[in-house]
Amino acid sequence: MTRAERFPGTLPWSEERDAEGRRNIAVLLAYDGTGFLGFQRQAQTPTIQQVVEDGLERLLKHPVRITPAGRTDAGVHACGQVFNFRTGARIPTARVPAALNSVLPPTVVAQGAASVPPDFSARRSARGRVYYYLMAMAPYPSPFTRRFSWHYPWPLDVAAMNEAARALRGTHDFRSFCVDAAAQRSTVREVFWVRCRLRRDMLVTVVRANAFLRGMVRAIVGTLVDVGRGKLAPESVAGILAARDRAAAGAAAPPGGLCLARVDY
Amino acid sequence: MTRAERFPGTLPWSEERDAEGRRNIAVLLAYDGTGFLGFQRQAQTPTIQQVVEDGLERLLKHPVRITPAGRTDAGVHACGQVFNFRTGARIPTARVPAALNSVLPPTVVAQGAASVPPDFSARRSARGRVYYYLMAMAPYPSPFTRRFSWHYPWPLDVAAMNEAARALRGTHDFRSFCVDAAAQRSTVREVFWVRCRLRRDMLVTVVRANAFLRGMVRAIVGTLVDVGRGKLAPESVAGILAARDRAAAGAAAPPGGLCLARVDY
């Protein structure tokens, strides 16, 4: 597998520069979000944005502002986050991942880079995002997956969860699954795919949508778990969507099980 | 999957007590060995034995000495370590894992327990041990597997490695693959199985033997890597075994990729 193949989708390669002579570079990023206060830079540290921008500044000798495809919350991981930034520095694009990794902590790792057209935005150009949510169903936690999964050793009716999941597909107002609805211009999103699948002891929930509201996947998973343990009927999802009220859906699943897996362009 | 099913093999269940009225209890243990100085108790801390014995003493209110199936080295992990200990305490065997986990760090986790006959020894009764060695072959390390694998982003001829591996099977003097041969009564061991298999970006080497010498799997993997990168011919393994000299084999692979996966009784 070559480095180029590891970049998701087929980003349009372009060495074109903007009015200030800068290239636009997209980077594929993986991180263990444990201990980070989320992606977005804020007063408190550490955040993913802060360590990446600090690393790029050290490398390129100029201030850098990165734009991510998704602003993951505190404790949430990514194996397929994408961000872009602009630079007039001479570094060859193929060398960006190794150079950036040399100044990043081992928990945040660039996996690839591409030169993209000046108008490309990792956020606005994205057509879809895929999140995985992992639940470890074994009786006792595993020291190997404990950082990346929610340990849930109680029985769940996966068929009922998938029945409820089907009702989430399509274009809906997901206000009931959003923690900061007031800050949003629109809480309408299109969910392409939601599915729970048990692989050995790990229940993997995959959610694919055009875009996500804040807390949306964790609210979806928490609601599906309520269905799986019999607290909610699978048919109740339509009513929860219609309520347009966060209190109508289930409690948020813990952040450590969530991972931004892929961004489609 | 029930708790009993998670215990490897079919240990003979027995509530029989020894002359001092103590039961013999076997425990299945998983641990992330990163940061531990190995299994065996020594002057410096932390070791797996020390945290487990301290935990059991806190639980059972009497001194406890545990016997493991394999004394893993510093930085080596286990998903299928087995140890046994004797106790006159009244705790039901089925409650041992949860009770022990409540006093262990989250990196060391009991996965099951069984009451076994008084003469059972996790070490002497074992018929075989299985180790996995993981090598992450992707161009850049993964923040999710970095603690449990050796990042090796260079090409390897896996077919040549497996040809060399075949020459290790059988009963041989493995002195060339042992770091403390002088301390051993015998350096003869029987290797049942050695095989390298690439799954996506992960090269998994599985080694199964009746018992292992200190440093044996890491020396085997280091030697196979020398074959895979063309430094050694696959046919050279017979000569390395015949040399009966640690310097004849390859350098030890790093400990973090190694995991004691299973013990057979």
Short mmCIF file of C-alpha atoms in Angstrom, two decimals:
data_model
loop_
_atom_site.label_atom_id
_atom_site.label_comp_id
_atom_site.label_asym_id
_atom_site.label_seq_id
_atom_site.Cartn_x
_atom_site.Cartn_y
_atom_site.Cartn_z
CA MET A 1 0.00 0.00 0.00
CA THR A 2 1.59 3.29 -1.05
CA ARG A 3 1.30 6.53 0.87
CA ALA A 4 -0.96 8.03 -1.79
CA GLU A 5 -3.35 5.08 -1.58
CA ARG A 6 -3.70 5.61 2.14
CA PHE A 7 -5.34 8.99 1.59
CA PRO A 8 -9.10 8.53 1.53
CA GLY A 9 -11.03 9.01 -1.68
CA THR A 10 -9.47 10.70 -4.66
CA LEU A 11 -8.55 14.24 -3.75
CA PRO A 12 -7.86 16.41 -6.84
CA TRP A 13 -4.08 16.93 -6.85
CA SER A 14 -3.08 20.52 -7.53
CA GLU A 15 0.11 22.49 -6.98
CA GLU A 16 -1.74 25.74 -7.76
CA ARG A 17 -0.93 28.63 -5.44
CA ASP A 18 -3.27 31.28 -4.06
CA ALA A 19 -2.91 35.08 -4.41
CA GLU A 20 -0.28 35.06 -1.64
CA GLY A 21 1.77 32.33 -3.37
CA ARG A 22 0.75 29.60 -0.93
CA ARG A 23 -0.08 25.96 -1.69
CA ASN A 24 -3.07 24.28 -0.05
CA ILE A 25 -2.14 20.99 1.64
CA ALA A 26 -4.53 18.36 2.99
CA VAL A 27 -3.32 15.94 5.67
CA LEU A 28 -4.82 12.63 6.83
CA LEU A 29 -4.57 12.44 10.63
CA ALA A 30 -5.01 9.69 13.23
CA TYR A 31 -5.09 10.31 16.97
CA ASP A 32 -5.73 8.70 20.32
CA GLY A 33 -7.98 11.39 21.80
CA THR A 34 -7.60 10.14 25.38
CA GLY A 35 -6.43 13.05 27.49
CA PHE A 36 -7.08 15.67 24.78
CA LEU A 37 -9.74 18.32 25.34
CA GLY A 38 -11.06 17.75 21.80
CA PHE A 39 -9.97 18.98 18.39
CA GLN A 40 -10.75 22.68 18.60
CA ARG A 41 -8.22 25.11 20.07
CA GLN A 42 -9.40 26.73 23.31
CA ALA A 43 -7.87 28.40 26.36
CA GLN A 44 -7.05 25.07 28.02
CA THR A 45 -4.61 22.54 26.59
CA PRO A 46 -3.93 20.06 25.14
CA THR A 47 -6.13 20.05 22.05
CA ILE A 48 -5.43 18.31 18.75
CA GLN A 49 -5.58 21.61 16.83
CA GLN A 50 -3.06 23.22 19.17
CA VAL A 51 -0.45 20.43 18.99
CA VAL A 52 -0.79 20.18 15.19
CA GLU A 53 -0.62 23.96 14.62
CA ASP A 54 2.32 24.27 17.02
CA GLY A 55 4.08 21.41 15.18
CA LEU A 56 3.47 22.93 11.75
CA GLU A 57 4.70 26.34 12.92
CA ARG A 58 7.89 24.76 14.24
CA LEU A 59 8.34 23.01 10.91
CA LEU A 60 7.37 25.80 8.49
CA LYS A 61 8.57 28.84 10.51
CA HIS A 62 5.28 30.73 10.05
CA PRO A 63 1.93 30.82 11.85
CA VAL A 64 -0.47 28.15 10.59
CA ARG A 65 -4.22 27.79 10.95
CA ILE A 66 -5.67 24.38 10.14
CA THR A 67 -9.25 23.57 9.07
CA PRO A 68 -10.50 20.07 10.06
CA ALA A 69 -13.26 18.00 8.43
CA GLY A 70 -14.80 17.39 11.85
CA ARG A 71 -14.26 19.00 15.25
CA THR A 72 -14.17 15.89 17.43
CA ASP A 73 -15.07 16.30 21.13
CA ALA A 74 -12.88 15.71 24.18
CA GLY A 75 -11.74 12.08 24.39
CA VAL A 76 -12.92 11.19 20.88
CA HIS A 77 -10.42 9.49 18.52
CA ALA A 78 -9.80 9.61 14.78
CA CYS A 79 -8.21 7.23 12.31
CA GLY A 80 -9.36 9.26 9.29
CA GLN A 81 -9.52 12.93 10.25
CA VAL A 82 -8.57 15.34 7.42
CA PHE A 83 -7.40 18.93 7.76
CA ASN A 84 -5.96 21.46 5.34
CA PHE A 85 -3.62 24.42 5.72
CA ARG A 86 -1.88 26.93 3.47
CA THR A 87 1.85 27.48 3.22
CA GLY A 88 4.43 29.23 1.06
CA ALA A 89 7.20 26.97 2.43
CA ARG A 90 9.14 24.75 0.03
CA ILE A 91 8.62 21.41 1.76
CA PRO A 92 7.63 18.66 -0.73
CA THR A 93 4.09 17.47 0.01
CA ALA A 94 5.23 13.83 0.23
CA ARG A 95 7.57 14.76 3.06
CA VAL A 96 4.92 16.56 5.16
CA PRO A 97 3.69 13.49 7.13
CA ALA A 98 7.13 12.29 8.30
CA ALA A 99 8.29 15.87 9.04
CA LEU A 100 5.11 16.64 10.98
CA ASN A 101 5.27 13.35 12.91
CA SER A 102 8.80 14.22 14.04
CA VAL A 103 7.37 17.17 16.02
CA LEU A 104 4.03 15.61 17.14
CA PRO A 105 3.39 13.48 20.24
CA PRO A 106 3.16 9.72 19.49
CA THR A 107 -0.60 9.83 20.07
CA VAL A 108 -1.17 12.16 17.07
CA VAL A 109 0.13 10.82 13.74
CA ALA A 110 -0.09 12.19 10.18
CA GLN A 111 -0.88 9.29 7.81
CA GLY A 112 -0.64 11.02 4.43
CA ALA A 113 -0.71 14.36 2.63
CA ALA A 114 -1.93 15.74 -0.71
CA SER A 115 -1.59 19.05 -2.55
CA VAL A 116 -5.10 20.27 -3.28
CA PRO A 117 -6.67 23.16 -5.24
CA PRO A 118 -6.70 26.59 -3.53
CA ASP A 119 -10.47 26.46 -2.95
CA PHE A 120 -10.39 23.03 -1.24
CA SER A 121 -11.60 23.04 2.37
CA ALA A 122 -11.39 19.87 4.45
CA ARG A 123 -14.65 20.95 6.07
CA ARG A 124 -16.73 22.55 3.30
CA SER A 125 -15.57 20.21 0.50
CA ALA A 126 -16.45 17.04 2.45
CA ARG A 127 -19.43 15.13 1.07
CA GLY A 128 -19.67 12.74 3.98
CA ARG A 129 -18.15 11.55 7.24
CA VAL A 130 -18.05 8.08 8.74
CA TYR A 131 -17.85 7.45 12.50
CA TYR A 132 -17.28 4.12 14.25
CA TYR A 133 -18.45 3.53 17.79
CA LEU A 134 -16.92 0.52 19.60
CA MET A 135 -18.51 -1.31 22.54
CA ALA A 136 -16.52 -4.08 24.24
CA MET A 137 -19.10 -6.70 25.24
CA ALA A 138 -16.79 -9.22 26.98
CA PRO A 139 -17.42 -9.81 30.71
CA TYR A 140 -14.18 -8.00 31.65
CA PRO A 141 -12.46 -5.04 29.95
CA SER A 142 -9.47 -5.64 27.68
CA PRO A 143 -6.27 -3.71 28.44
CA PHE A 144 -5.74 -3.49 24.66
CA THR A 145 -9.03 -1.91 23.61
CA ARG A 146 -9.98 -0.09 26.82
CA ARG A 147 -8.82 3.32 25.51
CA PHE A 148 -10.89 2.99 22.34
CA SER A 149 -14.12 1.32 23.42
CA TRP A 150 -16.99 1.51 25.90
CA HIS A 151 -16.96 -1.57 28.13
CA TYR A 152 -20.56 -2.78 28.21
CA PRO A 153 -20.78 -6.37 29.54
CA TRP A 154 -24.59 -6.60 29.53
CA PRO A 155 -26.79 -8.27 26.91
CA LEU A 156 -28.11 -6.20 23.99
CA ASP A 157 -30.68 -7.09 21.33
CA VAL A 158 -28.65 -6.15 18.24
CA ALA A 159 -31.53 -6.95 15.86
CA ALA A 160 -33.77 -4.44 17.70
CA MET A 161 -30.96 -1.86 17.60
CA ASN A 162 -30.68 -2.27 13.82
CA GLU A 163 -34.45 -1.94 13.45
CA ALA A 164 -34.28 1.37 15.34
CA ALA A 165 -31.22 2.40 13.31
CA ARG A 166 -33.14 2.07 10.04
CA ALA A 167 -35.57 4.79 11.20
CA LEU A 168 -32.64 7.22 11.51
CA ARG A 169 -31.64 6.90 7.86
CA GLY A 170 -32.56 9.70 5.50
CA THR A 171 -32.87 13.47 5.81
CA HIS A 172 -34.27 14.46 9.21
CA ASP A 173 -34.13 17.26 11.74
CA PHE A 174 -31.70 15.73 14.27
CA ARG A 175 -32.27 18.40 16.94
CA SER A 176 -33.09 15.63 19.46
CA PHE A 177 -29.57 14.26 18.88
CA CYS A 178 -27.68 17.57 19.18
CA VAL A 179 -26.15 19.15 22.30
CA ASP A 180 -25.85 22.73 21.02
CA ALA A 181 -28.88 23.10 18.74
CA ALA A 182 -29.17 26.82 19.54
CA ALA A 183 -25.74 27.44 17.98
CA GLN A 184 -26.73 25.78 14.68
CA ARG A 185 -28.20 27.48 11.62
CA SER A 186 -29.86 24.17 10.78
CA THR A 187 -30.14 20.87 12.62
CA VAL A 188 -31.19 19.00 9.47
CA ARG A 189 -28.70 16.34 8.36
CA GLU A 190 -28.79 13.41 5.96
CA VAL A 191 -27.84 10.06 7.49
CA PHE A 192 -26.79 7.60 4.76
CA TRP A 193 -26.15 4.57 6.94
CA VAL A 194 -26.42 3.40 10.55
CA ARG A 195 -25.67 -0.20 11.44
CA CYS A 196 -24.60 -2.23 14.50
CA ARG A 197 -22.59 -5.39 13.99
CA LEU A 198 -21.15 -7.77 16.57
CA ARG A 199 -17.67 -8.99 15.69
CA ARG A 200 -16.48 -11.41 18.34
CA ASP A 201 -16.81 -9.41 21.58
CA MET A 202 -16.91 -5.98 19.89
CA LEU A 203 -20.17 -4.27 18.90
CA VAL A 204 -19.30 -1.84 16.11
CA THR A 205 -21.81 0.87 15.22
CA VAL A 206 -21.07 2.60 11.91
CA VAL A 207 -22.77 5.94 11.17
CA ARG A 208 -22.33 7.70 7.84
CA ALA A 209 -23.87 11.11 7.14
CA ASN A 210 -23.29 14.20 5.03
CA ALA A 211 -22.34 16.03 8.24
CA PHE A 212 -22.85 15.64 11.97
CA LEU A 213 -24.19 17.84 14.74
CA ARG A 214 -22.27 18.15 17.98
CA GLY A 215 -22.78 15.02 20.11
CA MET A 216 -24.90 13.39 17.38
CA VAL A 217 -23.19 9.98 17.15
CA ARG A 218 -22.93 9.59 20.92
CA ALA A 219 -26.65 10.45 21.28
CA ILE A 220 -27.54 7.98 18.51
CA VAL A 221 -25.50 5.21 20.15
CA GLY A 222 -26.95 5.96 23.59
CA THR A 223 -30.46 5.76 22.11
CA LEU A 224 -29.71 2.50 20.28
CA VAL A 225 -28.36 1.03 23.54
CA ASP A 226 -31.66 1.96 25.24
CA VAL A 227 -33.41 0.01 22.48
CA GLY A 228 -30.96 -2.90 22.80
CA ARG A 229 -31.58 -3.28 26.50
CA GLY A 230 -35.35 -3.07 26.08
CA LYS A 231 -35.87 0.35 27.66
CA LEU A 232 -37.11 1.81 24.35
CA ALA A 233 -39.09 0.14 21.56
CA PRO A 234 -37.42 0.23 18.10
CA GLU A 235 -40.51 2.10 16.79
CA SER A 236 -39.98 4.96 19.25
CA VAL A 237 -37.20 6.53 17.11
CA ALA A 238 -39.68 8.34 14.86
CA GLY A 239 -41.22 10.00 17.91
CA ILE A 240 -37.81 10.97 19.27
CA LEU A 241 -36.92 12.66 15.95
CA ALA A 242 -40.28 14.45 15.91
CA ALA A 243 -39.83 15.74 19.50
CA ARG A 244 -36.92 17.99 18.39
CA ASP A 245 -35.72 17.93 22.02
CA ARG A 246 -32.40 16.48 23.25
CA ALA A 247 -34.14 15.10 26.36
CA ALA A 248 -36.23 12.80 24.14
CA ALA A 249 -33.20 10.75 23.00
CA GLY A 250 -30.97 8.49 25.12
CA ALA A 251 -28.02 9.63 27.23
CA ALA A 252 -24.77 10.24 25.34
CA ALA A 253 -22.51 7.18 25.05
CA PRO A 254 -19.03 7.86 26.53
CA PRO A 255 -16.57 9.66 24.19
CA GLY A 256 -13.80 7.02 24.35
CA GLY A 257 -15.69 4.58 22.11
CA LEU A 258 -16.06 7.09 19.26
CA CYS A 259 -13.69 7.38 16.30
CA LEU A 260 -13.86 9.59 13.17
CA ALA A 261 -13.06 6.85 10.67
CA ARG A 262 -13.27 8.44 7.21
CA VAL A 263 -14.09 11.63 5.35
CA ASP A 264 -15.38 11.39 1.79
CA TYR A 265 -14.69 14.06 -0.84
CA MET B 1 -19.74 -16.11 25.65
CA THR B 2 -19.83 -17.08 29.33
CA ARG B 3 -17.05 -16.45 31.80
CA ALA B 4 -16.18 -20.14 31.98
CA GLU B 5 -15.84 -20.38 28.20
CA ARG B 6 -13.31 -17.57 28.24
CA PHE B 7 -10.86 -19.69 30.20
CA PRO B 8 -8.52 -21.45 27.78
CA GLY B 9 -8.70 -25.18 27.30
CA THR B 10 -10.61 -27.35 29.71
CA LEU B 11 -9.02 -27.07 33.10
CA PRO B 12 -10.13 -29.89 35.44
CA TRP B 13 -12.49 -28.22 37.94
CA SER B 14 -11.85 -29.24 41.54
CA GLU B 15 -12.79 -27.76 44.90
CA GLU B 16 -10.39 -30.14 46.67
CA ARG B 17 -8.30 -28.55 49.41
CA ASP B 18 -4.67 -29.16 50.27
CA ALA B 19 -3.31 -30.28 53.67
CA GLU B 20 -3.64 -26.69 54.94
CA GLY B 21 -7.28 -26.47 53.83
CA ARG B 22 -6.57 -24.19 50.89
CA ARG B 23 -8.15 -24.31 47.43
CA ASN B 24 -5.97 -23.92 44.30
CA ILE B 25 -7.29 -21.20 41.96
CA ALA B 26 -6.16 -20.54 38.39
CA VAL B 27 -6.70 -17.09 36.87
CA LEU B 28 -6.62 -15.99 33.23
CA LEU B 29 -4.85 -12.62 33.00
CA ALA B 30 -4.44 -9.94 30.32
CA TYR B 31 -2.08 -6.99 30.61
CA ASP B 32 -0.61 -4.06 28.74
CA GLY B 33 3.06 -4.60 29.72
CA THR B 34 4.11 -1.07 28.68
CA GLY B 35 5.84 0.52 31.66
CA PHE B 36 6.07 -2.74 33.65
CA LEU B 37 9.49 -4.23 34.40
CA GLY B 38 8.24 -7.67 33.41
CA PHE B 39 6.23 -10.34 35.18
CA GLN B 40 8.62 -11.47 37.87
CA ARG B 41 8.83 -9.65 41.20
CA GLN B 42 12.18 -7.90 41.74
CA ALA B 43 13.57 -5.05 43.82
CA GLN B 44 12.30 -2.41 41.40
CA THR B 45 8.64 -1.80 40.65
CA PRO B 46 6.18 -2.06 39.03
CA THR B 47 6.03 -5.71 37.98
CA ILE B 48 2.94 -7.73 37.07
CA GLN B 49 3.58 -10.24 39.86
CA GLN B 50 3.86 -7.48 42.44
CA VAL B 51 0.63 -5.66 41.50
CA VAL B 52 -1.31 -8.96 41.31
CA GLU B 53 0.07 -10.32 44.61
CA ASP B 54 -0.53 -6.98 46.33
CA GLY B 55 -4.10 -6.96 44.94
CA LEU B 56 -4.79 -10.53 46.09
CA GLU B 57 -3.38 -9.82 49.56
CA ARG B 58 -5.63 -6.79 49.88
CA LEU B 59 -8.58 -8.93 48.83
CA LEU B 60 -7.89 -12.13 50.78
CA LYS B 61 -6.18 -10.64 53.87
CA HIS B 62 -3.26 -13.08 53.75
CA PRO B 63 0.08 -13.18 51.90
CA VAL B 64 -0.20 -14.70 48.41
CA ARG B 65 2.44 -16.12 46.09
CA ILE B 66 1.36 -16.62 42.45
CA THR B 67 2.90 -19.01 39.90
CA PRO B 68 2.60 -17.88 36.26
CA ALA B 69 2.67 -20.04 33.12
CA GLY B 70 5.27 -17.73 31.58
CA ARG B 71 7.50 -15.03 33.06
CA THR B 72 7.14 -12.37 30.40
CA ASP B 73 9.95 -9.79 30.05
CA ALA B 74 9.77 -6.02 30.57
CA GLY B 75 7.38 -4.37 28.11
CA VAL B 76 5.86 -7.68 26.92
CA HIS B 77 2.06 -8.03 26.97
CA ALA B 78 -0.33 -10.90 27.59
CA CYS B 79 -3.89 -11.62 26.57
CA GLY B 80 -3.76 -15.21 27.81
CA GLN B 81 -1.38 -15.44 30.77
CA VAL B 82 -2.42 -17.97 33.43
CA PHE B 83 -1.33 -18.04 37.06
CA ASN B 84 -2.42 -20.05 40.10
CA PHE B 85 -2.42 -19.37 43.85
CA ARG B 86 -3.64 -21.08 47.00
CA THR B 87 -6.11 -19.63 49.48
CA GLY B 88 -8.22 -20.67 52.43
CA ALA B 89 -10.46 -17.61 51.98
CA ARG B 90 -14.17 -18.15 51.30
CA ILE B 91 -14.48 -16.08 48.12
CA PRO B 92 -16.45 -17.95 45.40
CA THR B 93 -14.18 -18.71 42.44
CA ALA B 94 -16.58 -17.04 39.98
CA ARG B 95 -16.23 -13.77 41.91
CA VAL B 96 -12.41 -13.74 41.86
CA PRO B 97 -11.95 -11.90 38.51
CA ALA B 98 -14.28 -8.96 39.31
CA ALA B 99 -12.97 -8.69 42.90
CA LEU B 100 -9.35 -8.78 41.74
CA ASN B 101 -10.02 -6.23 38.95
CA SER B 102 -11.43 -3.83 41.53
CA VAL B 103 -7.95 -3.60 43.13
CA LEU B 104 -5.78 -3.86 39.96
CA PRO B 105 -4.70 -0.99 37.68
CA PRO B 106 -6.74 -0.79 34.44
CA THR B 107 -3.76 -2.13 32.45
CA VAL B 108 -3.88 -5.51 34.27
CA VAL B 109 -7.21 -7.36 34.02
CA ALA B 110 -8.32 -10.80 35.22
CA GLN B 111 -10.44 -12.43 32.50
CA GLY B 112 -11.59 -15.60 34.24
CA ALA B 113 -10.91 -18.02 37.11
CA ALA B 114 -11.22 -21.74 37.79
CA SER B 115 -10.87 -23.97 40.85
CA VAL B 116 -8.25 -26.58 40.01
CA PRO B 117 -6.82 -29.72 41.70
CA PRO B 118 -4.25 -29.17 44.47
CA ASP B 119 -1.38 -30.44 42.28
CA PHE B 120 -2.16 -28.09 39.36
CA SER B 121 0.64 -25.63 38.53
CA ALA B 122 0.11 -22.96 35.87
CA ARG B 123 3.75 -23.45 34.92
CA ARG B 124 4.46 -27.18 35.30
CA SER B 125 1.03 -28.38 34.11
CA ALA B 126 1.19 -26.34 30.89
CA ARG B 127 1.58 -28.44 27.73
CA GLY B 128 2.16 -25.50 25.44
CA ARG B 129 2.33 -21.73 25.11
CA VAL B 130 1.41 -19.51 22.17
CA TYR B 131 2.98 -16.11 21.56
CA TYR B 132 1.96 -13.52 18.98
CA TYR B 133 4.40 -10.93 17.67
CA LEU B 134 2.86 -7.92 15.88
CA MET B 135 4.67 -5.75 13.34
CA ALA B 136 2.88 -2.67 12.00
CA MET B 137 3.97 -2.40 8.36
CA ALA B 138 2.11 0.81 7.38
CA PRO B 139 4.27 3.79 6.37
CA TYR B 140 3.39 5.67 9.57
CA PRO B 141 2.68 4.33 13.06
CA SER B 142 -0.89 3.99 14.28
CA PRO B 143 -1.79 5.68 17.59
CA PHE B 144 -4.08 2.69 18.26
CA THR B 145 -1.60 -0.18 17.86
CA ARG B 146 1.65 1.60 18.75
CA ARG B 147 1.78 0.21 22.29
CA PHE B 148 1.33 -3.38 21.07
CA SER B 149 3.38 -3.59 17.87
CA TRP B 150 6.79 -2.91 16.36
CA HIS B 151 6.48 -0.24 13.67
CA TYR B 152 8.46 -1.60 10.71
CA PRO B 153 7.62 0.34 7.52
CA TRP B 154 10.14 -1.45 5.25
CA PRO B 155 9.47 -4.27 2.80
CA LEU B 156 9.79 -7.88 3.99
CA ASP B 157 9.71 -11.11 1.99
CA VAL B 158 7.09 -12.97 4.02
CA ALA B 159 7.43 -16.16 1.93
CA ALA B 160 11.16 -16.32 2.71
CA MET B 161 10.40 -15.71 6.41
CA ASN B 162 7.98 -18.65 6.42
CA GLU B 163 10.54 -20.86 4.67
CA ALA B 164 13.02 -20.03 7.45
CA ALA B 165 10.30 -20.53 10.08
CA ARG B 166 9.71 -24.11 8.94
CA ALA B 167 13.32 -25.01 9.84
CA LEU B 168 12.61 -23.96 13.46
CA ARG B 169 9.80 -26.47 13.92
CA GLY B 170 10.51 -29.62 15.90
CA THR B 171 12.69 -30.44 18.88
CA HIS B 172 15.97 -28.50 18.78
CA ASP B 173 18.57 -27.03 21.08
CA PHE B 174 17.50 -23.35 20.98
CA ARG B 175 20.62 -22.08 22.77
CA SER B 176 21.23 -19.63 19.87
CA PHE B 177 17.82 -18.08 20.65
CA CYS B 178 18.25 -17.77 24.44
CA VAL B 179 19.63 -14.82 26.43
CA ASP B 180 20.43 -16.69 29.67
CA ALA B 181 21.48 -20.14 28.47
CA ALA B 182 23.90 -20.56 31.39
CA ALA B 183 20.97 -20.39 33.85
CA GLN B 184 19.07 -23.21 32.08
CA ARG B 185 19.26 -26.92 32.86
CA SER B 186 18.38 -27.59 29.23
CA THR B 187 17.98 -25.32 26.20
CA VAL B 188 16.13 -27.98 24.22
CA ARG B 189 12.55 -27.07 23.40
CA GLU B 190 9.91 -28.35 21.01
CA VAL B 191 8.46 -25.76 18.62
CA PHE B 192 5.10 -26.92 17.27
CA TRP B 193 4.37 -24.01 14.98
CA VAL B 194 5.96 -20.80 13.65
CA ARG B 195 4.21 -18.79 10.97
CA CYS B 196 4.15 -15.19 9.69
CA ARG B 197 0.96 -13.85 8.16
CA LEU B 198 0.21 -10.40 6.79
CA ARG B 199 -3.29 -9.15 7.70
CA ARG B 200 -3.83 -5.73 6.18
CA ASP B 201 -0.88 -3.68 7.51
CA MET B 202 -0.09 -6.03 10.40
CA LEU B 203 2.45 -8.84 10.12
CA VAL B 204 1.50 -11.39 12.78
CA THR B 205 4.07 -14.04 13.75
CA VAL B 206 2.60 -16.90 15.79
CA VAL B 207 4.97 -19.19 17.70
CA ARG B 208 3.72 -22.22 19.59
CA ALA B 209 6.03 -24.43 21.66
CA ASN B 210 5.97 -26.73 24.68
CA ALA B 211 7.91 -24.06 26.57
CA PHE B 212 10.09 -21.05 25.76
CA LEU B 213 13.57 -19.91 26.76
CA ARG B 214 14.13 -16.35 27.91
CA GLY B 215 14.15 -14.01 24.88
CA MET B 216 13.36 -16.88 22.51
CA VAL B 217 10.41 -15.40 20.58
CA ARG B 218 12.11 -12.02 20.20
CA ALA B 219 15.28 -13.71 18.90
CA ILE B 220 13.21 -15.83 16.49
CA VAL B 221 11.36 -12.76 15.18
CA GLY B 222 14.60 -10.76 14.85
CA THR B 223 16.13 -13.62 12.86
CA LEU B 224 13.06 -13.97 10.62
CA VAL B 225 13.18 -10.21 9.95
CA ASP B 226 16.82 -10.58 8.87
CA VAL B 227 15.63 -13.25 6.42
CA GLY B 228 12.70 -11.08 5.28
CA ARG B 229 14.94 -8.15 4.45
CA GLY B 230 17.44 -10.36 2.60
CA LYS B 231 20.29 -10.16 5.11
CA LEU B 232 20.05 -13.89 5.84
CA ALA B 233 19.11 -16.77 3.52
CA PRO B 234 16.17 -18.91 4.66
CA GLU B 235 18.48 -21.95 4.64
CA SER B 236 20.80 -20.36 7.21
CA VAL B 237 18.47 -21.22 10.13
CA ALA B 238 19.85 -24.79 10.43
CA GLY B 239 23.37 -23.40 10.84
CA ILE B 240 22.18 -20.84 13.43
CA LEU B 241 20.59 -23.64 15.50
CA ALA B 242 23.77 -25.74 15.19
CA ALA B 243 25.97 -22.83 16.33
CA ARG B 244 24.46 -22.96 19.87
CA ASP B 245 25.54 -19.32 20.25
CA ARG B 246 23.19 -16.33 20.79
CA ALA B 247 25.43 -14.19 18.53
CA ALA B 248 24.59 -16.46 15.56
CA ALA B 249 20.91 -15.45 15.54
CA GLY B 250 19.41 -12.03 14.73
CA ALA B 251 19.03 -9.13 17.17
CA ALA B 252 16.04 -9.32 19.52
CA ALA B 253 12.88 -7.70 18.19
CA PRO B 254 11.57 -4.97 20.56
CA PRO B 255 9.46 -6.24 23.51
CA GLY B 256 6.37 -4.09 22.78
CA GLY B 257 5.33 -6.28 19.82
CA LEU B 258 5.20 -9.47 21.88
CA CYS B 259 2.12 -10.93 23.56
CA LEU B 260 1.60 -14.19 25.47
CA ALA B 261 -1.60 -15.21 23.73
CA ARG B 262 -2.56 -18.61 25.14
CA VAL B 263 -1.47 -21.39 27.45
CA ASP B 264 -2.61 -24.95 26.73
CA TYR B 265 -3.22 -27.51 29.52
#
